[in-house]
Amino acid sequence: MSCLATRSVLPLGRRLITSRARLSTAALGSLDIGSGNGMSMPPGFNIDVARQPNKQPRIQSPGKIGTVADKIHARDDLGKTMPPNFKAQVAHLDTFELPEKITGSASDRALGKAIIDTWRYEGIIQIAQSDLQKKLWNDAKAASKRFFRKPAAEKAACVDSQSYAGYIASGEEVTDGIADYSEIFTITKDLDLEEPRVRAKWPCHGPCPWPDVEMKEPMMRYVDNLGLEGEKILQLAEFGLGVAPGTLTQYTRDGWHHTRVLRFPPRNATNGKGKEGRGIGSHTDYGLLVIAAQDDVGGLFIRRPRDDEKFANWQKSAAGHKEDADGWFYIPPVEGVHTVILGDMMQYLTNNYLTATPHKVGLNTRERFVMAYFHEPSFQAVIKPINEGCGGMRTASEQAEEGVHYGTHFTNMFMRNYPDRITTKRLLAENRYAKLSKPELRTMDVMPAPELD
């Protein structure tokens, strides 16, 4: 199967439309989604509906949208959650429904192709949550709110000096040299102090400093489920790219999957360390997939893939990319879905056929809660671009490239984002960074030899 498709053509695949916030292009007709102070829109909005030229109409029952009043209500649904003082078009996305099991059927292959085409045009897809996932997300969200409402001293105690897991205070994370206002609990692979990689002092390896079991259990139930979804999406992506099964999933054995549990303060209740209205600055993420759930407040903005915008975050930081430029798309919150964007390693693997999704977060008038799960390669994986598919065969010189070591890329990203964190200071003081060049850290499934006491 070839993956030589144009970005402007989007096959139907298997889709599910569940919200008025996603109108069909045909149903919108001449509806004017304009700029200015529209109904229910905070001051500073400049809203357009994002349309796709030459794209097939979305599947939507025509009877559900008919009157002018319906269209006005739909306009409000699309735009009313955008943070004040941001300029962006409002995306209305197809929602894909994943099968219970990937079998390689014709429908699986069509779905994979539709997902790839959507990523190439939109830079993001929406996946319908199952009934179980809705419950798991609600439980995890409740645990998140309980944690972030704890006293500052209790939260600050949830830090580990070996892993980057645990609490990150608002203003501690830095993107492009500017403090972010996000308050975060990061969940990494939870490795006890006797685990061989921890004893060998591998960078970023260590325990996850949970505050209590009341947070750990609902979080891990949700995270484990998202791991299954991540594998399904990669399997479908292999069909859509026209590559052999296992081409992507070979890298996720013992994947360095991790999760960021985030709270964004209201824009009028920050600590003043960052930039007004800015939750997280523009950046790309570092791995394969980012699967996220957000509450009903809204704040996510992305950039679609563009031929005139080039970046390779594993070579040069993409932090701050086009942050204040035009061309951003607002992703309104939709109940019952996950959004899925792409990271740096997916871009590198596919020879830029798929590109990492630049995104940023604005602060809204209310606090906002989000969970972002990162479906990643093994820390030890050395990623090399796919030989065929995705635009063609690599040349002999390209095939001879050393590749990108994911563990080094991950470590670089976290050191850059958290220069003053105790984990970064210990990593440098103990010269753990040098271990990243050792063969056992660059060979999947290899464990370090036991150290002699």
XYZ file of C-alpha atoms in Angstrom, residues 20-445:
426
model
C -22.813 19.750 17.499
C -19.368 21.321 17.817
C -18.344 19.394 14.671
C -20.533 20.675 11.857
C -20.349 19.315 8.355
C -18.902 21.716 5.824
C -22.080 21.405 3.812
C -24.280 22.104 6.826
C -22.404 25.296 7.614
C -23.331 26.719 4.250
C -23.106 30.500 4.365
C -23.049 30.680 8.163
C -20.803 33.588 9.081
C -18.458 32.626 11.885
C -16.867 36.037 12.116
C -14.629 38.037 14.382
C -15.294 40.432 17.233
C -17.596 40.141 20.211
C -20.021 37.434 19.101
C -22.703 35.910 21.249
C -21.190 34.367 24.427
C -17.651 35.085 23.200
C -15.190 36.759 25.592
C -13.566 40.013 24.400
C -10.646 39.545 22.077
C -12.019 36.611 20.078
C -11.363 36.398 16.378
C -13.155 33.273 15.255
C -13.347 31.460 11.954
C -14.393 27.911 11.279
C -11.544 25.941 9.754
C -12.606 24.575 6.353
C -10.700 22.061 4.297
C -10.610 22.604 0.536
C -11.548 19.575 -1.545
C -12.326 17.565 1.575
C -15.240 15.164 1.473
C -18.182 16.233 3.672
C -18.323 14.901 7.185
C -20.910 12.292 8.095
C -23.730 14.155 9.813
C -27.493 13.746 9.796
C -28.856 16.743 7.814
C -31.936 16.850 10.001
C -29.913 17.797 13.068
C -28.901 21.219 11.757
C -31.503 23.204 9.934
C -32.636 26.457 11.485
C -30.755 29.722 11.845
C -31.073 29.342 15.604
C -29.346 25.956 15.410
C -26.512 27.484 13.417
C -26.060 30.336 15.884
C -26.011 27.852 18.753
C -23.424 25.781 16.878
C -21.308 28.903 16.360
C -21.317 29.491 20.106
C -20.444 25.837 20.760
C -17.429 26.129 18.471
C -16.034 29.331 19.872
C -17.227 30.210 23.320
C -14.556 28.235 25.165
C -11.560 29.891 23.504
C -9.374 31.781 26.008
C -9.684 35.584 25.799
C -7.309 37.599 23.634
C -6.268 34.719 21.365
C -6.655 34.841 17.602
C -7.293 31.499 15.900
C -9.570 29.565 13.626
C -11.728 26.990 15.369
C -11.151 23.421 14.237
C -14.084 21.021 13.918
C -12.675 17.516 13.759
C -13.857 14.097 12.684
C -14.047 11.615 15.545
C -12.749 8.124 14.823
C -13.996 5.059 16.657
C -11.367 2.379 17.269
C -12.277 -1.304 16.874
C -12.036 -3.578 19.907
C -9.250 -5.518 18.203
C -6.970 -4.808 15.250
C -7.126 -7.729 12.809
C -5.817 -6.270 9.567
C -9.262 -6.310 7.984
C -10.185 -4.039 5.091
C -11.979 -1.731 7.508
C -8.872 -1.559 9.741
C -6.766 -0.599 6.728
C -9.249 2.024 5.581
C -9.384 3.442 9.098
C -5.583 3.566 9.266
C -5.420 5.419 5.958
C -8.038 7.931 7.100
C -6.142 8.537 10.354
C -2.869 9.157 8.506
C -4.538 11.518 6.042
C -6.151 13.446 8.887
C -2.833 13.806 10.704
C -1.215 15.034 7.491
C -3.894 17.687 7.031
C -5.091 18.601 10.531
C -2.084 17.651 12.652
C -4.491 16.095 15.172
C -7.212 13.446 15.379
C -10.083 12.795 17.787
C -10.799 9.292 19.086
C -14.103 8.390 20.727
C -13.730 7.232 24.319
C -15.288 3.911 25.217
C -17.729 3.791 28.130
C -14.945 2.348 30.287
C -12.564 5.147 29.290
C -15.136 7.780 30.178
C -15.333 6.349 33.704
C -11.555 6.022 33.993
C -11.054 9.623 32.832
C -13.639 10.958 35.274
C -12.037 9.028 38.139
C -8.554 10.238 37.184
C -9.780 13.808 36.803
C -11.318 13.712 40.281
C -8.023 12.402 41.699
C -6.179 15.189 39.882
C -8.397 17.851 41.438
C -7.921 16.362 44.900
C -4.146 16.423 44.490
C -3.859 19.972 43.190
C -6.008 21.238 46.064
C -3.554 19.896 48.630
C -1.391 22.396 50.563
C 1.666 23.592 48.645
C 4.075 21.895 51.054
C 2.418 18.490 50.560
C 2.590 18.796 46.789
C 6.192 20.016 46.845
C 7.210 16.915 48.809
C 6.233 14.713 45.842
C 9.586 14.968 44.034
C 12.262 12.398 43.211
C 15.903 13.280 42.626
C 16.536 10.472 40.109
C 13.412 10.517 37.922
C 11.550 13.523 36.569
C 8.349 12.137 38.073
C 6.297 14.053 40.587
C 5.174 17.589 41.245
C 6.080 20.616 39.139
C 4.988 23.957 40.543
C 3.442 26.678 38.397
C 6.331 28.670 36.925
C 8.901 25.859 37.339
C 8.619 24.551 33.769
C 10.308 26.696 31.132
C 9.439 26.802 27.407
C 11.621 28.940 25.146
C 13.076 30.726 28.150
C 9.701 31.771 29.598
C 8.060 30.242 32.662
C 4.887 28.250 32.018
C 1.910 28.610 34.346
C 0.936 24.944 34.231
C 0.960 23.028 37.515
C 1.877 19.403 36.820
C 2.247 15.943 38.293
C 4.373 13.787 35.974
C 3.964 9.994 36.019
C 6.969 8.094 34.686
C 7.862 4.400 34.820
C 7.752 3.664 38.546
C 11.013 1.869 39.372
C 12.008 1.093 42.933
C 15.511 1.734 44.255
C 16.568 -1.918 43.855
C 15.601 -2.084 40.172
C 18.789 -2.776 38.127
C 18.540 0.363 35.984
C 18.081 2.532 39.058
C 21.008 0.865 40.840
C 23.092 1.462 37.712
C 22.153 5.164 37.883
C 20.661 5.376 34.427
C 19.483 8.935 33.729
C 15.795 9.633 34.477
C 15.206 6.212 36.072
C 13.741 6.070 39.552
C 10.544 5.961 41.601
C 7.367 7.896 40.966
C 6.721 9.834 44.206
C 2.987 9.283 44.582
C 1.298 11.325 47.318
C -1.095 8.490 48.240
C -2.844 5.426 46.911
C -6.004 7.460 46.335
C -4.190 9.207 43.497
C -2.056 6.328 42.245
C -4.769 3.743 41.664
C -7.217 5.724 39.486
C -4.348 7.315 37.575
C -2.680 4.012 36.746
C -5.960 2.357 35.732
C -6.459 5.137 33.187
C -2.813 5.231 32.075
C -2.722 1.456 31.529
C -5.852 1.682 29.370
C -4.332 4.516 27.336
C -1.318 2.305 26.712
C -3.585 -0.225 24.993
C -5.110 2.560 22.910
C -1.672 3.830 21.923
C -0.698 0.406 20.571
C -3.930 0.186 18.564
C -3.312 3.588 17.022
C 0.250 2.645 16.049
C -0.977 -0.599 14.469
C -3.552 1.329 12.444
C -0.894 3.880 11.501
C 1.257 1.083 10.085
C -1.616 0.131 7.761
C -2.137 3.760 6.798
C 1.545 4.289 6.039
C 1.753 1.120 3.963
C 4.555 -0.420 6.035
C 4.972 -3.865 7.541
C 3.286 -4.688 10.866
C 5.721 -3.998 13.683
C 7.512 -1.178 11.887
C 6.357 1.285 14.553
C 5.418 -1.001 17.434
C 8.848 -2.659 17.511
C 10.071 0.450 19.296
C 7.459 0.408 22.074
C 8.543 -2.806 23.823
C 9.143 -1.630 27.385
C 8.106 1.806 26.119
C 9.077 4.871 28.141
C 5.414 5.821 28.420
C 4.622 8.629 30.798
C 1.821 11.036 31.643
C 1.481 14.678 32.549
C -1.421 15.497 34.847
C -1.993 19.228 34.432
C -3.848 22.057 36.095
C -3.934 25.509 34.509
C -4.879 28.429 36.761
C -7.411 31.050 35.697
C -5.702 33.846 33.777
C -6.419 36.319 36.589
C -5.004 34.091 39.362
C -1.385 33.383 38.380
C 1.803 33.884 40.385
C 3.189 36.416 37.912
C 6.223 34.347 36.906
C 5.225 33.876 33.270
C 3.617 35.747 30.406
C 0.060 37.044 30.701
C -2.498 34.606 29.330
C 0.147 32.003 28.371
C -0.264 28.559 29.933
C 2.450 26.705 28.001
C 4.465 28.170 25.161
C 4.619 26.777 21.636
C 6.539 23.505 21.352
C 6.513 20.015 19.892
C 6.535 16.866 22.024
C 9.334 14.386 21.869
C 8.042 10.870 21.225
C 5.486 9.064 19.064
C 1.929 9.917 20.201
C 0.323 12.193 22.773
C -3.185 11.060 23.770
C -4.992 13.706 25.800
C -8.283 14.283 27.581
C -9.398 17.776 28.588
C -12.252 19.113 30.675
C -14.839 21.574 29.352
C -12.828 24.788 29.857
C -10.660 24.938 26.729
C -7.157 26.175 25.981
C -5.388 24.021 23.350
C -4.083 25.532 20.094
C -2.224 23.687 17.315
C -0.603 24.424 13.979
C -1.462 22.300 10.992
C 1.353 20.776 8.908
C 2.647 23.377 6.448
C 5.188 22.984 3.659
C 6.650 26.416 4.490
C 7.329 25.574 8.166
C 10.278 23.278 8.828
C 11.568 22.116 12.195
C 13.425 19.124 13.651
C 13.264 19.331 17.435
C 15.808 16.515 17.901
C 18.398 18.697 16.111
C 17.403 22.214 17.162
C 14.806 23.270 19.711
C 11.371 23.983 18.248
C 10.280 25.723 21.461
C 8.599 29.031 20.688
C 7.858 28.031 17.078
C 5.544 30.681 15.543
C 4.060 31.332 18.989
C 2.812 34.828 18.172
C 2.225 34.295 14.444
C -1.063 33.827 12.620
C -2.152 30.375 11.527
C -3.136 28.739 14.820
C -6.212 26.515 15.208
C -8.173 26.276 18.427
C -9.211 22.754 19.496
C -12.448 23.193 21.474
C -13.176 20.683 24.232
C -15.560 17.929 23.163
C -17.006 15.546 25.720
C -16.205 11.866 25.306
C -13.091 12.067 23.099
C -9.324 11.830 23.235
C -7.198 14.047 21.017
C -4.046 12.534 19.516
C -1.104 14.552 18.206
C 2.293 13.441 16.923
C 5.750 13.825 18.432
C 9.294 14.258 17.195
C 10.114 10.564 16.867
C 7.105 9.956 14.613
C 8.328 12.776 12.403
C 11.842 11.322 12.284
C 10.607 7.754 11.721
C 8.471 8.769 8.734
C 11.024 11.010 7.009
C 8.828 14.078 7.696
C 5.858 12.457 5.955
C 4.129 12.948 9.295
C 5.276 15.923 11.334
C 5.268 16.645 15.050
C 2.373 18.935 15.972
C 3.343 22.394 17.275
C 0.949 23.320 20.057
C 0.505 25.799 22.887
C -1.946 26.421 25.718
C -3.759 29.611 26.668
C -5.131 30.409 30.103
C -8.885 30.754 30.328
C -11.206 32.496 32.784
C -11.556 29.298 34.855
C -9.029 26.715 36.030
C -8.569 23.858 33.587
C -7.660 20.181 34.073
C -5.996 17.983 31.448
C -4.221 14.632 31.238
C -1.688 14.017 28.457
C -0.402 10.462 27.999
C 2.816 10.020 25.986
C 3.071 6.715 24.100
C 6.804 6.404 23.617
C 9.641 4.240 22.364
C 11.828 2.330 24.776
C 14.316 4.578 26.556
C 17.022 2.409 24.942
C 15.617 2.582 21.402
C 17.685 4.045 18.592
C 15.163 5.301 16.065
C 15.923 5.097 12.351
C 13.712 6.387 9.524
C 11.538 3.839 7.768
C 13.160 2.348 4.671
C 10.103 2.421 2.431
C 6.612 3.803 2.300
C 6.070 7.325 3.608
C 7.184 9.016 0.429
C 9.720 6.547 -0.883
C 12.853 4.529 -0.156
C 15.706 6.076 1.802
C 19.025 6.460 0.050
C 22.018 4.335 1.067
C 23.582 7.252 2.923
C 20.345 7.910 4.809
C 20.101 4.243 5.794
C 23.635 4.457 7.181
C 22.710 7.284 9.570
C 23.274 6.566 13.245
C 19.673 7.421 14.142
C 18.238 9.215 17.163
C 18.592 7.697 20.620
C 15.250 8.263 22.303
C 16.659 8.210 25.844
C 19.069 11.012 25.010
C 16.327 13.033 23.321
C 14.011 12.588 26.318
C 16.765 13.544 28.766
C 17.679 16.618 26.734
C 14.054 17.792 26.654
C 13.571 17.440 30.409
C 16.898 19.049 31.272
C 15.963 21.971 29.033
C 12.489 22.355 30.538
C 13.583 21.934 34.175
C 17.077 23.436 34.484
C 16.741 24.127 38.226
C 15.044 20.886 39.274
C 16.836 18.647 41.770
C 16.765 15.823 39.210
C 18.715 17.867 36.663
C 21.239 18.972 39.263
C 21.861 15.412 40.473
C 22.076 14.086 36.909
C 24.830 16.588 36.135
C 26.615 16.342 39.490
C 26.914 12.538 39.208
C 27.775 12.664 35.494
C 24.842 10.403 34.668
C 24.442 12.042 31.267
C 27.640 10.338 30.073
C 26.001 6.945 30.601
C 23.675 7.653 27.661
C 26.464 6.707 25.239
C 26.949 3.239 26.747
C 25.912 0.278 24.526
C 23.473 -1.147 27.122
C 21.514 2.110 27.102
C 21.277 1.935 23.300
C 20.239 -1.706 22.938
C 16.609 -2.578 23.565
C 15.745 -5.243 26.140
